[in-house]
């Protein structure tokens, strides 16, 4: 085992000669033939991996490596089961090796090898595996099962491992030469036979192979008749699994994060046998693969093709029963139900395109599944929630989205009956919730949690139905499922449920209160009849009222505040809906009275990050009106905070109350600044702040320079304030505002503090320099030191960071290239007297003679010994540093060479010589590109030991 693993590493690192690898290959095959049956499985596996790695890496170097499949058949032809098993394991590992990239092999070379292997050997392996399946029917526990090998073959055909969470891979591109084997009925049947007679994991592998066979491309089949027979065979096999006569009583103990619960799994065909499961599907992996197999029927086949199969009626009813029972086992089957719901959603969306009179039976089966889904979600609430919220579908966002992605299409399929069913179960739950809300008697807390959870599920379901309105093209000519919800949503005030309500409003806004909403919509006629909501203005005002309620009442829930502000911004950013908002008294109140007394979440530090979003939306609404007067009046609450801070004596400026007030102010102003997207709107904010209130910022950063909690929000505001996006910072030619703004932002001298603050400070300066609103010649002309001092501070901030910390951050290649390039052009190759800045840099390099050599050494180490993602970016500073001093480069080269064995040094000298071939002493783009090409070849040849 030690020898095998050591040799595997040597092979992967390209340390061994071709002849030595050929000798190892032949020795391993011989050793496995003579000693393999007596070895431990892990030793055999390691030796086989070594053999396959040698084969892959030497595939194009000698044709002997391509004989590995024939060598494997030699093991299969021997009489002992142990040799047969070794032969299968070799084939299995070989396919796996060819399918996976290796660290020591360039990706392009891996692809060439894999493609050649597929063309020359894969079909033979597939045929050997099928023959082995037939030969091994009497020995179901054979190690190195050909099922695993065939699964690997399918992986390699597709090119990568199939993504279980996606059906986007569509079909598997089986080569045309394989079609004789693929369409042979015995090929599909043997996998169904193995599933029915094997224990997991072999039975799971049989299902995996069936999933892939169900995904083969249409062109493999010579005609529609052949394809229909293939489909019929797949449907017959899955039908037999669904109606199998073998049943076993089972109980699953499912270990949750904090507790264990026993669940009776009810995944059975519609036979009334109670808590029993068809044999094989009691294994969760088998069950999951079987759900994937059923899902493939509609991904790869049309509904009309399914209908043409004789057993369709029986099959669709069995699948419906299986789906219903699966939904009931919500904890055990939650990750697998996705594929079943996907199948049904694709079936119902295909109905409009169906031709002919053959009944699809979906009208009969889909409503039962719809009701089963809702009932199962209710049962999940009644079963109680685990302590780990990730196990609760209502709090697991990804799982919730997966389940609600497909289900609404089922509801839309028979919308009237689905709506009536939802309303039927919603009414008593809402009534119970209302009774609990107005009752003075303290009831069972668990009962209230169940009611809230059931309401939350209903709201999420209704929101998901609304979301697909435009996709389905449906109109509300039936009784809609949401008026009752509108009628009573004011009574709903719990966090989990309120998040669902906000989701509902977001989806409703996108479909019915957006730019396409019309007064004459049939929707509003129906809502007026039922609820008195006569038009979209009344409806929109109700939504705004909910936003106002949440912002006032949910200080303790950052998540609810965040979702609410997202909805608020979606409404404000819509062209029509934003204009409509300005008509409502509620919105006018928010714009003019955004104080902590009216909105307590502004004072709660847990929600302070949401303040920027809140004021971004307020700014968006304010700037819709071209009114300086309204802007100033809306900024009055912030002005009062500014005046209070400005009047605070220096001695009291370091208190917590001042700190949190200032942090909030910076986040608020940043939100307003983000909303300025034109010269006009930015001018309103600039004139309001400058010059009267800018000294407050300098005062704050002076008192709190050692507190990143304060400096970071301040710097983020300034970074936004000086950011010339959409050309909003465009002053008149005679205006000094650009220069004055630059002077203000260059006053921040905090280079001795945290790196985050330094980074944001440099971002501010970078944006100020690149904003194109300052004529920098003016500073020198008038003797203004603002620019020089800002650049001096920026350099000091950069140099204040220890070199070890700079080198630990691997994304500074561009900065190094800029400095080294500046030194090369202005010192090394300067044709005129250097500037003062160049002399300062040269003096610093003299004081720190190891600075450039250490950086160059680090870059070489990254290129030669690590798997770097972007050699192009590293090559740029490397060339600049090499050209600055050839002696430094030669010393580094000698240091690297002496660290290598003597027998390799001459080869590595040649590698270094090639690195500088055709590279001249310049930093023009063509010369840089040539060095980059040389570096790529240098790295490859250097690492091939």
CSV table of N, CA, C and O in Angstrom, one decimal, residues 226-308:
chain,number,residue,atom,x,y,z
A,226,UNK,N,-39.3,2.5,-33.2
A,226,UNK,CA,-38.3,2.0,-32.3
A,226,UNK,C,-38.2,2.8,-31.0
A,226,UNK,O,-38.1,2.2,-29.9
A,227,UNK,N,-38.3,4.1,-31.1
A,227,UNK,CA,-38.3,4.9,-29.9
A,227,UNK,C,-39.5,4.6,-29.0
A,227,UNK,O,-39.4,4.6,-27.8
A,228,UNK,N,-40.7,4.4,-29.6
A,228,UNK,CA,-41.9,4.1,-28.9
A,228,UNK,C,-41.8,2.8,-28.1
A,228,UNK,O,-42.2,2.7,-27.0
A,229,UNK,N,-41.2,1.8,-28.8
A,229,UNK,CA,-41.0,0.5,-28.1
A,229,UNK,C,-40.0,0.7,-26.9
A,229,UNK,O,-40.2,0.1,-25.8
A,230,UNK,N,-39.0,1.5,-27.1
A,230,UNK,CA,-38.0,1.7,-26.0
A,230,UNK,C,-38.7,2.4,-24.8
A,230,UNK,O,-38.6,2.0,-23.7
A,231,UNK,N,-39.6,3.4,-25.1
A,231,UNK,CA,-40.3,4.1,-24.1
A,231,UNK,C,-41.3,3.2,-23.4
A,231,UNK,O,-41.4,3.2,-22.2
A,232,UNK,N,-42.0,2.3,-24.2
A,232,UNK,CA,-42.9,1.4,-23.6
A,232,UNK,C,-42.2,0.4,-22.6
A,232,UNK,O,-42.7,0.0,-21.6
A,233,UNK,N,-41.0,0.0,-23.0
A,233,UNK,CA,-40.2,-0.9,-22.1
A,233,UNK,C,-39.9,-0.2,-20.8
A,233,UNK,O,-39.9,-0.8,-19.7
A,234,UNK,N,-39.5,1.1,-20.9
A,234,UNK,CA,-39.2,1.8,-19.7
A,234,UNK,C,-40.4,2.0,-18.8
A,234,UNK,O,-40.4,1.8,-17.6
A,235,UNK,N,-41.6,2.3,-19.4
A,235,UNK,CA,-42.8,2.5,-18.7
A,235,UNK,C,-43.2,1.2,-18.0
A,235,UNK,O,-43.7,1.1,-16.9
A,236,UNK,N,-43.1,0.1,-18.8
A,236,UNK,CA,-43.4,-1.2,-18.2
A,236,UNK,C,-42.6,-1.6,-17.0
A,236,UNK,O,-43.1,-2.1,-16.0
A,237,UNK,N,-41.3,-1.3,-17.1
A,237,UNK,CA,-40.4,-1.6,-16.0
A,237,UNK,C,-40.7,-0.8,-14.7
A,237,UNK,O,-40.8,-1.3,-13.6
A,238,UNK,N,-41.0,0.5,-14.9
A,238,UNK,CA,-41.3,1.3,-13.8
A,238,UNK,C,-42.7,1.0,-13.2
A,238,UNK,O,-43.0,1.1,-12.0
A,239,UNK,N,-43.6,0.6,-14.1
A,239,UNK,CA,-44.9,0.1,-13.6
A,239,UNK,C,-44.8,-1.1,-12.7
A,239,UNK,O,-45.5,-1.2,-11.7
A,240,UNK,N,-43.9,-2.0,-13.1
A,240,UNK,CA,-43.8,-3.2,-12.3
A,240,UNK,C,-43.2,-2.9,-10.9
A,240,UNK,O,-43.6,-3.5,-9.9
A,241,UNK,N,-42.3,-1.9,-10.9
A,241,UNK,CA,-41.7,-1.5,-9.6
A,241,UNK,C,-42.8,-0.9,-8.7
A,241,UNK,O,-42.9,-1.2,-7.5
A,242,UNK,N,-43.7,-0.1,-9.4
A,242,UNK,CA,-44.8,0.6,-8.6
A,242,UNK,C,-45.8,-0.4,-8.1
A,242,UNK,O,-46.4,-0.2,-7.0
A,243,UNK,N,-46.1,-1.4,-8.8
A,243,UNK,CA,-47.1,-2.4,-8.4
A,243,UNK,C,-46.6,-3.7,-7.9
A,243,UNK,O,-47.3,-4.7,-7.9
A,244,UNK,N,-45.3,-3.7,-7.6
A,244,UNK,CA,-44.7,-5.0,-7.1
A,244,UNK,C,-45.5,-5.7,-6.0
A,244,UNK,O,-46.0,-5.0,-5.1
A,245,UNK,N,-45.6,-7.0,-6.1
A,245,UNK,CA,-46.4,-7.7,-5.1
A,245,UNK,C,-45.6,-7.9,-3.8
A,245,UNK,O,-46.2,-8.4,-2.8
A,246,UNK,N,-44.3,-7.6,-3.8
A,246,UNK,CA,-43.5,-7.8,-2.6
A,246,UNK,C,-43.6,-6.6,-1.7
A,246,UNK,O,-43.3,-5.5,-2.1
A,247,UNK,N,-44.1,-6.8,-0.5
A,247,UNK,CA,-44.2,-5.7,0.5
A,247,UNK,C,-43.5,-6.1,1.8
A,247,UNK,O,-43.5,-7.2,2.2
A,248,UNK,N,-42.9,-5.1,2.4
A,248,UNK,CA,-42.3,-5.3,3.7
A,248,UNK,C,-42.8,-4.2,4.6
A,248,UNK,O,-42.9,-3.1,4.3
A,249,UNK,N,-43.1,-4.6,5.9
A,249,UNK,CA,-43.4,-3.6,6.9
A,249,UNK,C,-42.1,-2.9,7.3
A,249,UNK,O,-41.1,-3.6,7.6
A,250,UNK,N,-42.1,-1.6,7.4
A,250,UNK,CA,-40.9,-0.9,7.8
A,250,UNK,C,-41.2,0.2,8.7
A,250,UNK,O,-42.3,0.8,8.8
A,251,UNK,N,-40.2,0.6,9.5
A,251,UNK,CA,-40.2,1.8,10.3
A,251,UNK,C,-38.8,2.4,10.2
A,251,UNK,O,-37.8,1.7,10.3
A,252,UNK,N,-38.8,3.7,9.9
A,252,UNK,CA,-37.5,4.4,9.7
A,252,UNK,C,-37.2,5.2,11.0
A,252,UNK,O,-38.1,6.0,11.3
A,253,UNK,N,-36.0,5.0,11.5
A,253,UNK,CA,-35.6,6.0,12.6
A,253,UNK,C,-34.7,7.0,11.9
A,253,UNK,O,-33.6,6.7,11.5
A,254,UNK,N,-35.3,8.2,11.8
A,254,UNK,CA,-34.5,9.3,11.2
A,254,UNK,C,-33.9,10.2,12.2
A,254,UNK,O,-34.6,10.7,13.1
A,255,UNK,N,-32.6,10.2,12.2
A,255,UNK,CA,-31.9,11.0,13.1
A,255,UNK,C,-31.9,12.5,12.7
A,255,UNK,O,-31.3,12.8,11.7
A,256,UNK,N,-32.5,13.4,13.5
A,256,UNK,CA,-32.5,14.8,13.2
A,256,UNK,C,-31.3,15.4,13.9
A,256,UNK,O,-30.5,14.7,14.6
A,257,UNK,N,-31.1,16.7,13.9
A,257,UNK,CA,-29.9,17.3,14.4
A,257,UNK,C,-30.0,17.2,16.0
A,257,UNK,O,-28.9,16.9,16.6
A,258,UNK,N,-31.1,17.4,16.6
A,258,UNK,CA,-31.2,17.4,18.0
A,258,UNK,C,-32.0,16.2,18.6
A,258,UNK,O,-32.0,16.1,19.8
A,259,UNK,N,-32.7,15.5,17.8
A,259,UNK,CA,-33.5,14.4,18.3
A,259,UNK,C,-33.7,13.4,17.3
A,259,UNK,O,-33.3,13.5,16.1
A,260,UNK,N,-34.3,12.3,17.7
A,260,UNK,CA,-34.6,11.2,16.7
A,260,UNK,C,-36.1,11.0,16.7
A,260,UNK,O,-36.8,11.0,17.8
A,261,UNK,N,-36.7,10.8,15.6
A,261,UNK,CA,-38.1,10.6,15.4
A,261,UNK,C,-38.3,9.4,14.6
A,261,UNK,O,-37.5,9.0,13.7
A,262,UNK,N,-39.4,8.7,14.9
A,262,UNK,CA,-39.7,7.5,14.1
A,262,UNK,C,-40.8,7.9,13.2
A,262,UNK,O,-41.8,8.5,13.6
A,263,UNK,N,-40.7,7.5,11.9
A,263,UNK,CA,-41.7,7.8,10.9
A,263,UNK,C,-42.1,6.6,10.2
A,263,UNK,O,-41.3,5.8,9.9
A,264,UNK,N,-43.3,6.5,9.9
A,264,UNK,CA,-43.8,5.4,9.1
A,264,UNK,C,-43.9,5.9,7.6
A,264,UNK,O,-44.6,6.8,7.3
A,265,UNK,N,-43.1,5.3,6.8
A,265,UNK,CA,-43.0,5.7,5.4
A,265,UNK,C,-44.2,5.1,4.6
A,265,UNK,O,-44.3,3.9,4.6
A,266,UNK,N,-44.9,5.9,3.9
A,266,UNK,CA,-46.1,5.5,3.2
A,266,UNK,C,-45.9,5.7,1.7
A,266,UNK,O,-46.7,6.3,1.0
A,267,UNK,N,-44.9,5.1,1.1
A,267,UNK,CA,-44.7,5.3,-0.3
A,267,UNK,C,-45.1,4.0,-1.0
A,267,UNK,O,-44.4,3.1,-1.2
A,268,UNK,N,-46.4,3.9,-1.3
A,268,UNK,CA,-46.9,2.7,-1.8
A,268,UNK,C,-47.8,3.0,-3.0
A,268,UNK,O,-48.2,4.1,-3.2
A,269,UNK,N,-48.1,2.0,-3.8
A,269,UNK,CA,-49.1,2.2,-4.9
A,269,UNK,C,-50.5,2.2,-4.2
A,269,UNK,O,-50.6,1.8,-3.1
A,270,UNK,N,-51.4,2.7,-5.0
A,270,UNK,CA,-52.7,3.0,-4.4
A,270,UNK,C,-53.5,1.7,-4.2
A,270,UNK,O,-54.5,1.3,-4.9
A,271,UNK,N,-53.0,0.9,-3.2
A,271,UNK,CA,-53.6,-0.5,-3.0
A,271,UNK,C,-54.2,-0.6,-1.6
A,271,UNK,O,-54.8,-1.6,-1.3
A,272,UNK,N,-54.1,0.4,-0.8
A,272,UNK,CA,-54.8,0.3,0.5
A,272,UNK,C,-54.1,-0.6,1.5
A,272,UNK,O,-54.7,-1.1,2.4
A,273,UNK,N,-52.8,-0.9,1.3
A,273,UNK,CA,-52.1,-1.8,2.1
A,273,UNK,C,-51.5,-1.2,3.4
A,273,UNK,O,-50.9,-1.8,4.2
A,274,UNK,N,-51.8,0.1,3.6
A,274,UNK,CA,-51.4,0.8,4.8
A,274,UNK,C,-49.9,1.2,4.7
A,274,UNK,O,-49.4,1.5,3.7
A,275,UNK,N,-49.2,1.1,5.9
A,275,UNK,CA,-47.9,1.6,6.0
A,275,UNK,C,-46.9,0.5,5.5
A,275,UNK,O,-46.2,-0.1,6.2
A,276,UNK,N,-46.9,0.3,4.2
A,276,UNK,CA,-46.0,-0.7,3.6
A,276,UNK,C,-45.3,0.0,2.4
A,276,UNK,O,-45.9,0.9,1.7
A,277,UNK,N,-44.2,-0.6,2.0
A,277,UNK,CA,-43.4,0.0,0.9
A,277,UNK,C,-43.0,-1.1,0.0
A,277,UNK,O,-42.6,-2.2,0.4
A,278,UNK,N,-43.0,-0.8,-1.3
A,278,UNK,CA,-42.6,-1.9,-2.3
A,278,UNK,C,-41.1,-2.1,-2.0
A,278,UNK,O,-40.3,-1.2,-1.8
A,279,UNK,N,-40.7,-3.4,-2.1
A,279,UNK,CA,-39.3,-3.8,-1.8
A,279,UNK,C,-38.4,-3.1,-2.7
A,279,UNK,O,-38.5,-3.0,-3.9
A,280,UNK,N,-37.3,-2.6,-2.1
A,280,UNK,CA,-36.3,-1.8,-2.9
A,280,UNK,C,-36.4,-0.3,-2.6
A,280,UNK,O,-35.4,0.3,-2.4
A,281,UNK,N,-37.6,0.2,-2.6
A,281,UNK,CA,-37.8,1.6,-2.3
A,281,UNK,C,-37.7,2.0,-0.9
A,281,UNK,O,-37.8,3.2,-0.5
A,282,UNK,N,-37.6,1.0,0.0
A,282,UNK,CA,-37.3,1.3,1.4
A,282,UNK,C,-36.0,1.9,1.6
A,282,UNK,O,-35.7,2.6,2.6
A,283,UNK,N,-35.1,1.7,0.7
A,283,UNK,CA,-33.7,2.3,0.7
A,283,UNK,C,-33.9,3.7,0.1
A,283,UNK,O,-34.4,3.9,-1.0
A,284,UNK,N,-33.4,4.7,0.9
A,284,UNK,CA,-33.6,6.1,0.4
A,284,UNK,C,-32.9,6.4,-0.9
A,284,UNK,O,-33.4,7.2,-1.7
A,285,UNK,N,-31.7,5.9,-1.1
A,285,UNK,CA,-31.0,6.1,-2.3
A,285,UNK,C,-31.8,5.6,-3.5
A,285,UNK,O,-31.8,6.2,-4.6
A,286,UNK,N,-32.3,4.4,-3.3
A,286,UNK,CA,-33.1,3.8,-4.4
A,286,UNK,C,-34.3,4.6,-4.7
A,286,UNK,O,-34.7,4.9,-5.8
A,287,UNK,N,-35.0,5.1,-3.6
A,287,UNK,CA,-36.2,5.9,-3.8
A,287,UNK,C,-35.9,7.2,-4.6
A,287,UNK,O,-36.6,7.6,-5.5
A,288,UNK,N,-34.8,7.8,-4.2
A,288,UNK,CA,-34.4,9.1,-4.8
A,288,UNK,C,-34.1,8.8,-6.3
A,288,UNK,O,-34.5,9.6,-7.2
A,289,UNK,N,-33.4,7.8,-6.6
A,289,UNK,CA,-33.1,7.5,-8.1
A,289,UNK,C,-34.3,7.2,-8.8
A,289,UNK,O,-34.5,7.5,-10.0
A,290,UNK,N,-35.3,6.5,-8.2
A,290,UNK,CA,-36.5,6.1,-8.9
A,290,UNK,C,-37.3,7.4,-9.2
A,290,UNK,O,-37.9,7.5,-10.3
A,291,UNK,N,-37.3,8.4,-8.3
A,291,UNK,CA,-38.0,9.6,-8.5
A,291,UNK,C,-37.3,10.4,-9.7
A,291,UNK,O,-38.0,10.9,-10.5
A,292,UNK,N,-36.0,10.3,-9.7
A,292,UNK,CA,-35.3,10.9,-10.9
A,292,UNK,C,-35.7,10.2,-12.2
A,292,UNK,O,-35.8,10.9,-13.2
A,293,UNK,N,-35.8,8.9,-12.1
A,293,UNK,CA,-36.1,8.2,-13.3
A,293,UNK,C,-37.5,8.6,-13.8
A,293,UNK,O,-37.7,8.8,-15.0
A,294,UNK,N,-38.5,8.7,-12.9
A,294,UNK,CA,-39.8,9.1,-13.3
A,294,UNK,C,-39.8,10.5,-13.9
A,294,UNK,O,-40.5,10.8,-14.9
A,295,UNK,N,-39.0,11.4,-13.3
A,295,UNK,CA,-38.9,12.8,-13.8
A,295,UNK,C,-38.4,12.8,-15.2
A,295,UNK,O,-38.7,13.7,-16.0
A,296,UNK,N,-37.5,11.9,-15.6
A,296,UNK,CA,-37.0,11.9,-17.0
A,296,UNK,C,-38.0,11.6,-18.0
A,296,UNK,O,-37.8,12.0,-19.2
A,297,UNK,N,-39.1,11.0,-17.7
A,297,UNK,CA,-40.1,10.6,-18.7
A,297,UNK,C,-40.6,11.9,-19.4
A,297,UNK,O,-40.9,11.8,-20.6
A,298,UNK,N,-40.8,13.0,-18.7
A,298,UNK,CA,-41.3,14.2,-19.4
A,298,UNK,C,-40.2,15.1,-19.9
A,298,UNK,O,-40.5,15.9,-20.7
A,299,UNK,N,-39.0,14.9,-19.3
A,299,UNK,CA,-37.9,15.7,-19.8
A,299,UNK,C,-37.5,15.3,-21.2
A,299,UNK,O,-37.2,16.1,-22.1
A,300,UNK,N,-37.6,14.0,-21.5
A,300,UNK,CA,-37.0,13.5,-22.7
A,300,UNK,C,-38.1,13.0,-23.7
A,300,UNK,O,-37.8,12.6,-24.8
A,301,UNK,N,-39.4,13.0,-23.2
A,301,UNK,CA,-40.5,12.5,-24.1
A,301,UNK,C,-41.6,13.5,-24.1
A,301,UNK,O,-41.8,14.2,-23.1
A,302,UNK,N,-42.4,13.6,-25.1
A,302,UNK,CA,-43.6,14.4,-25.2
A,302,UNK,C,-44.8,13.7,-24.6
A,302,UNK,O,-44.8,12.4,-24.5
A,303,UNK,N,-45.7,14.5,-24.1
A,303,UNK,CA,-46.9,13.9,-23.5
A,303,UNK,C,-47.7,13.0,-24.6
A,303,UNK,O,-48.2,11.9,-24.2
A,304,UNK,N,-47.6,13.4,-25.8
A,304,UNK,CA,-48.3,12.6,-26.8
A,304,UNK,C,-47.6,11.3,-27.0
A,304,UNK,O,-48.3,10.3,-27.3
A,305,UNK,N,-46.3,11.2,-26.8
A,305,UNK,CA,-45.6,9.9,-26.9
A,305,UNK,C,-46.0,9.0,-25.7
A,305,UNK,O,-46.2,7.8,-25.9
A,306,UNK,N,-46.1,9.6,-24.6
A,306,UNK,CA,-46.6,8.8,-23.4
A,306,UNK,C,-48.0,8.2,-23.6
A,306,UNK,O,-48.3,7.1,-23.3
A,307,UNK,N,-48.9,9.1,-24.1
A,307,UNK,CA,-50.2,8.6,-24.4
A,307,UNK,C,-50.3,7.5,-25.3
A,307,UNK,O,-51.3,6.7,-25.2
A,308,UNK,N,-49.4,7.4,-26.3
A,308,UNK,CA,-49.5,6.3,-27.3
A,308,UNK,C,-49.1,5.0,-26.8
A,308,UNK,O,-49.2,4.0,-27.5
